[in-house]
Backbone as a chain_set.jsonl record, in Angstrom:
{"seq": "MTVTKFGYELNYKTEFIDLRPYADLAMRRMWRIQFPNKYGASIIGGGPGAYGDGEKTFEVMILYEGEPCYDTPITNDVLGYQTEDEVHEILKQIENLT", "coords": {"N": [[128.754, 187.813, 62.826], [129.045, 189.093, 59.251], [130.559, 191.641, 57.664], [130.822, 193.211, 54.626], [132.711, 195.433, 53.262], [134.885, 197.91, 51.951], [135.814, 195.967, 49.966], [136.711, 193.869, 51.402], [135.73, 190.788, 53.473], [134.812, 191.775, 56.755], [134.746, 190.053, 59.306], [133.373, 189.821, 62.467], [131.658, 189.283, 65.77], [128.29, 190.003, 65.892], [127.747, 191.576, 68.283], [130.224, 193.154, 68.631], [130.694, 194.529, 66.392], [129.768, 197.404, 64.409], [129.332, 198.746, 61.616], [128.331, 200.831, 59.523], [127.47, 203.043, 56.766], [127.455, 206.105, 57.213], [127.635, 208.766, 56.331], [127.113, 210.401, 53.401], [128.482, 212.712, 51.687], [128.42, 214.658, 49.302], [130.587, 213.476, 47.527], [132.058, 212.715, 49.473], [132.754, 209.957, 51.263], [131.482, 208.313, 54.605], [131.994, 206.331, 57.083], [130.946, 204.93, 60.544], [132.503, 203.578, 63.058], [132.144, 201.25, 66.124], [133.567, 200.103, 69.298], [133.126, 197.473, 72.026], [135.05, 198.108, 73.698], [134.877, 200.997, 74.151], [136.517, 202.397, 72.169], [136.83, 203.372, 68.568], [136.29, 204.302, 65.471], [136.623, 206.818, 62.78], [136.085, 206.439, 59.25], [136.84, 207.892, 56.31], [136.483, 209.283, 52.977], [137.131, 210.614, 49.901], [136.237, 213.744, 48.27], [136.924, 217.46, 49.3], [139.984, 218.244, 51.213], [139.946, 215.348, 52.426], [141.809, 212.702, 53.376], [142.38, 210.773, 51.263], [140.991, 208.954, 48.967], [138.417, 207.572, 48.874], [138.009, 205.475, 47.169], [139.805, 203.809, 46.486], [141.863, 204.618, 48.865], [141.817, 205.685, 52.327], [140.963, 207.877, 54.85], [141.556, 207.417, 58.205], [140.293, 207.92, 61.659], [141.023, 207.913, 64.999], [138.753, 207.104, 67.395], [137.418, 207.71, 70.84], [134.953, 207.11, 73.075], [133.376, 208.272, 70.985], [134.367, 210.579, 70.168], [137.112, 212.198, 68.456], [140.579, 210.752, 69.266], [143.684, 211.291, 70.004], [145.792, 209.825, 71.414], [146.84, 207.181, 71.283], [148.516, 204.092, 71.215], [148.575, 203.606, 68.565], [148.822, 205.977, 66.859], [148.953, 209.167, 66.96], [147.563, 211.196, 65.526], [145.253, 211.853, 62.572], [145.05, 208.808, 60.241], [146.128, 208.936, 57.039], [145.601, 208.117, 53.705], [145.185, 205.471, 53.617], [145.372, 202.036, 52.633], [142.845, 199.476, 51.517], [143.233, 197.059, 52.969], [144.991, 198.047, 54.876], [143.115, 199.416, 56.478], [141.845, 197.439, 57.523], [143.429, 196.294, 59.261], [143.832, 197.878, 60.932], [141.684, 198.9, 62.313], [141.442, 196.37, 63.383], [143.599, 196.671, 65.386], [142.388, 198.958, 66.71], [140.171, 197.934, 67.751], [141.355, 196.007, 69.87], [142.547, 197.639, 71.633], [143.28, 198.718, 75.009]], "CA": [[128.339, 188.678, 61.66], [130.095, 188.972, 58.174], [130.326, 192.654, 56.797], [131.656, 193.729, 53.468], [133.118, 196.846, 53.074], [136.151, 197.877, 51.417], [136.33, 194.87, 49.164], [136.815, 192.137, 51.846], [134.76, 190.778, 54.453], [134.971, 191.986, 58.163], [134.249, 189.048, 60.295], [133.027, 190.075, 63.912], [130.639, 189.141, 66.069], [127.334, 191.468, 65.934], [127.718, 192.931, 69.355], [131.532, 194.021, 68.517], [131.062, 195.865, 65.597], [128.823, 198.246, 63.804], [130.134, 199.094, 60.378], [127.72, 201.37, 58.55], [127.487, 204.506, 56.138], [127.216, 207.25, 58.385], [127.074, 210.179, 55.573], [127.488, 210.371, 51.877], [128.278, 214.118, 51.692], [128.747, 215.192, 48.036], [131.71, 213.019, 46.892], [132.652, 212.333, 50.829], [132.06, 208.825, 51.866], [132.279, 208.446, 55.741], [131.584, 205.3, 57.935], [131.771, 204.873, 61.45], [132.748, 202.008, 63.882], [132.312, 201.572, 67.81], [133.633, 198.774, 69.569], [132.727, 197.489, 73.224], [136.057, 198.674, 74.668], [134.764, 202.304, 73.852], [137.372, 203.066, 71.05], [136.32, 203.459, 67.513], [136.952, 204.998, 64.066], [135.476, 207.206, 61.707], [136.61, 206.293, 58.183], [136.289, 208.765, 55.313], [137.268, 209.14, 51.686], [136.823, 211.434, 48.805], [135.929, 215.207, 49.135], [137.935, 218.405, 49.599], [140.309, 217.836, 52.706], [139.82, 214.081, 52.749], [143.219, 212.365, 53.212], [141.838, 209.502, 50.828], [139.952, 209.02, 47.358], [137.125, 206.859, 48.976], [137.907, 204.403, 46.277], [141.348, 203.16, 47.027], [142.39, 204.92, 50.12], [140.799, 206.275, 52.889], [141.504, 208.559, 56.275], [141.199, 206.835, 59.693], [140.301, 208.913, 62.852], [140.562, 206.838, 66.252], [137.534, 207.903, 68.568], [137.122, 207.13, 72.137], [133.26, 207.587, 73.39], [132.767, 208.849, 69.614], [135.005, 211.563, 70.156], [138.627, 212.159, 68.257], [141.393, 210.491, 70.383], [144.828, 211.493, 69.443], [146.543, 209.355, 72.321], [146.829, 205.843, 71.413], [149.63, 203.417, 70.664], [148.324, 203.234, 67.094], [148.9, 207.229, 66.232], [148.55, 210.399, 67.375], [146.983, 212.135, 64.046], [144.766, 210.639, 61.863], [145.999, 208.038, 59.718], [145.549, 209.292, 55.745], [145.69, 207.249, 52.553], [145.198, 204.047, 53.904], [144.381, 201.076, 51.713], [141.747, 198.821, 52.309], [143.952, 196.042, 53.797], [145.577, 198.866, 56.106], [142.093, 200.025, 57.234], [141.311, 196.461, 58.25], [144.547, 196.301, 60.436], [143.565, 199.334, 61.902], [140.287, 198.483, 63.16], [141.772, 195.227, 64.55], [144.409, 197.232, 66.418], [141.482, 199.686, 67.614], [139.235, 196.488, 68.402], [142.259, 195.555, 71.173], [143.144, 198.716, 72.832], [142.744, 198.689, 76.421]], "C": [[129.661, 188.9, 60.638], [129.462, 190.73, 57.378], [130.941, 192.838, 56.017], [131.721, 195.123, 52.951], [134.587, 196.925, 52.91], [136.644, 196.693, 50.584], [136.55, 193.636, 49.733], [135.629, 192.147, 52.57], [135.668, 190.851, 55.859], [134.313, 191.024, 59.15], [134.372, 189.192, 62.039], [131.706, 189.581, 64.489], [129.739, 190.238, 66.103], [127.795, 192.009, 67.002], [129.297, 193.714, 69.404], [131.763, 194.925, 67.683], [129.968, 196.236, 64.713], [129.213, 198.925, 63.103], [129.181, 199.487, 59.563], [127.963, 202.689, 58.118], [126.791, 205.164, 57.146], [126.778, 208.51, 57.546], [127.651, 209.705, 54.116], [127.259, 211.531, 51.574], [128.846, 214.609, 50.581], [130.512, 214.733, 47.993], [131.954, 212.779, 48.362], [131.846, 211.232, 51.091], [132.442, 208.775, 53.518], [131.274, 207.053, 56.631], [132.231, 205.512, 59.33], [131.918, 203.639, 62.254], [132.81, 201.872, 65.025], [132.387, 199.99, 68.297], [133.293, 198.86, 70.921], [134.018, 198.379, 74.216], [135.978, 200.44, 74.774], [135.447, 203.009, 72.832], [136.342, 202.608, 69.605], [136.908, 204.336, 66.247], [135.812, 205.702, 63.284], [136.553, 207.049, 60.666], [135.999, 206.999, 56.965], [137.08, 208.59, 54.064], [136.582, 210.073, 50.599], [136.383, 212.796, 49.138], [137.165, 215.845, 49.637], [138.163, 217.806, 51.017], [140.635, 216.749, 53.039], [141.309, 213.656, 52.45], [143.133, 210.754, 52.453], [140.87, 209.673, 49.497], [138.509, 208.602, 47.972], [137.015, 205.51, 48.301], [139.059, 203.129, 46.694], [141.962, 203.403, 48.306], [141.622, 205.693, 50.812], [141.969, 206.993, 54.226], [140.816, 207.796, 57.118], [141.377, 207.929, 60.656], [140.157, 207.855, 63.913], [139.592, 208.117, 67.015], [137.9, 207.2, 69.798], [135.739, 208.115, 72.533], [132.835, 208.381, 71.888], [133.389, 210.141, 69.446], [136.168, 211.459, 69.405], [139.491, 211.939, 69.451], [142.671, 210.446, 69.817], [146.12, 210.793, 70.649], [146.616, 207.693, 72.485], [148.354, 205.49, 70.627], [149.811, 203.5, 69.373], [148.76, 204.719, 66.616], [148.366, 208.138, 67.211], [147.943, 211.31, 66.718], [146.12, 211.279, 63.547], [145.629, 210.024, 60.868], [145.599, 208.099, 57.866], [146.187, 208.623, 54.674], [146.117, 206.036, 52.818], [144.602, 203.05, 53.084], [143.427, 200.289, 52.46], [142.303, 197.792, 53.405], [144.465, 196.568, 55.265], [144.322, 199.205, 56.956], [141.499, 198.869, 58.143], [142.293, 196.036, 59.287], [144.04, 197.135, 61.312], [142.707, 198.947, 62.734], [140.582, 197.15, 63.694], [142.729, 195.63, 65.95], [143.47, 198.045, 67.325], [140.654, 198.803, 68.401], [139.98, 196.27, 69.889], [142.854, 196.71, 72.039], [142.492, 198.576, 74.157], [142.829, 200.16, 76.954]], "O": [[130.85, 188.902, 60.959], [128.399, 190.949, 56.797], [132.109, 192.699, 56.38], [130.858, 195.744, 52.33], [135.396, 196.231, 53.525], [137.853, 196.468, 50.531], [136.613, 192.571, 49.12], [134.731, 192.989, 52.525], [136.742, 190.299, 56.096], [133.299, 191.381, 59.749], [135.298, 188.741, 62.712], [130.724, 189.471, 63.755], [130.183, 191.367, 66.309], [128.361, 193.084, 66.804], [129.501, 194.703, 70.108], [132.561, 195.857, 67.782], [129.245, 195.34, 64.277], [129.613, 199.986, 63.583], [128.921, 198.656, 58.693], [128.556, 203.487, 58.844], [125.78, 204.827, 57.763], [125.817, 209.207, 57.872], [128.466, 208.813, 53.881], [126.127, 211.825, 51.188], [129.956, 215.097, 50.794], [131.446, 215.46, 48.333], [132.597, 211.823, 47.926], [130.619, 211.272, 51.172], [133.574, 209.142, 53.831], [130.045, 206.993, 56.676], [133.352, 205.968, 59.559], [131.274, 202.655, 61.891], [133.807, 202.488, 65.404], [131.7, 199.028, 67.954], [133.098, 199.995, 71.358], [133.822, 199.092, 75.2], [136.842, 201.093, 75.358], [135.083, 204.15, 72.548], [135.42, 201.792, 69.588], [137.977, 204.945, 66.283], [134.625, 205.405, 63.146], [137.715, 207.375, 60.908], [134.842, 206.773, 56.611], [138.115, 207.926, 54.006], [135.352, 210.14, 50.604], [136.146, 213.023, 50.324], [138.128, 215.296, 50.172], [137.376, 217.225, 51.766], [141.53, 216.669, 53.88], [141.95, 214.117, 51.506], [143.676, 209.759, 52.932], [140.119, 210.626, 49.289], [137.511, 209.226, 47.612], [136.241, 204.613, 48.636], [138.983, 201.958, 47.066], [142.569, 202.487, 48.861], [140.779, 206.395, 50.254], [143.157, 206.776, 54.467], [139.643, 207.48, 56.922], [142.31, 208.732, 60.612], [139.298, 206.981, 63.8], [139.66, 209.34, 67.135], [138.618, 206.2, 69.786], [135.544, 209.32, 72.373], [131.842, 209.108, 71.911], [132.94, 210.853, 68.548], [136.58, 210.315, 69.599], [139.37, 212.612, 70.474], [142.857, 209.497, 69.056], [147.249, 211.282, 70.672], [146.482, 207.078, 73.543], [149.046, 206.16, 69.861], [150.942, 203.49, 68.886], [149.256, 204.517, 65.508], [147.524, 207.905, 68.078], [147.727, 212.363, 67.318], [146.084, 210.101, 63.902], [146.734, 210.487, 60.588], [144.78, 207.279, 57.452], [147.415, 208.552, 54.733], [147.163, 205.534, 52.409], [143.406, 203.132, 52.804], [143.203, 200.351, 53.669], [141.852, 197.741, 54.549], [144.446, 195.981, 56.347], [144.498, 199.277, 58.172], [140.864, 199.071, 59.177], [141.85, 195.368, 60.222], [143.893, 196.869, 62.505], [142.999, 198.655, 63.894], [139.819, 196.801, 64.594], [142.674, 195.158, 67.086], [143.602, 197.95, 68.545], [140.483, 198.955, 69.611], [139.329, 196.342, 70.931], [143.564, 196.544, 73.031], [141.293, 198.345, 74.312], [142.453, 200.425, 78.096]]}, "num_chains": 1, "name": "protein.A"}
């Protein structure tokens, strides 16, 4: 399955990715993605308190079983002001967590 988001195509098999708008709350855009390894990500941009403008930069929070996860080799916090390419690379790293 090819999903176009953040200005590029994410090529994943249907069973490995479900990237869809989760919410669009007053200038804040949010997506959630879940992988079979039980890890996923919340990606937001725009709106008060967000570490990204939702257009060119985004905030990424790693999730485990749908809850915030702060103890991965990727980061121990949210990742703010990530470009589209950086978000894509982070998603690939999350998909490969064990």
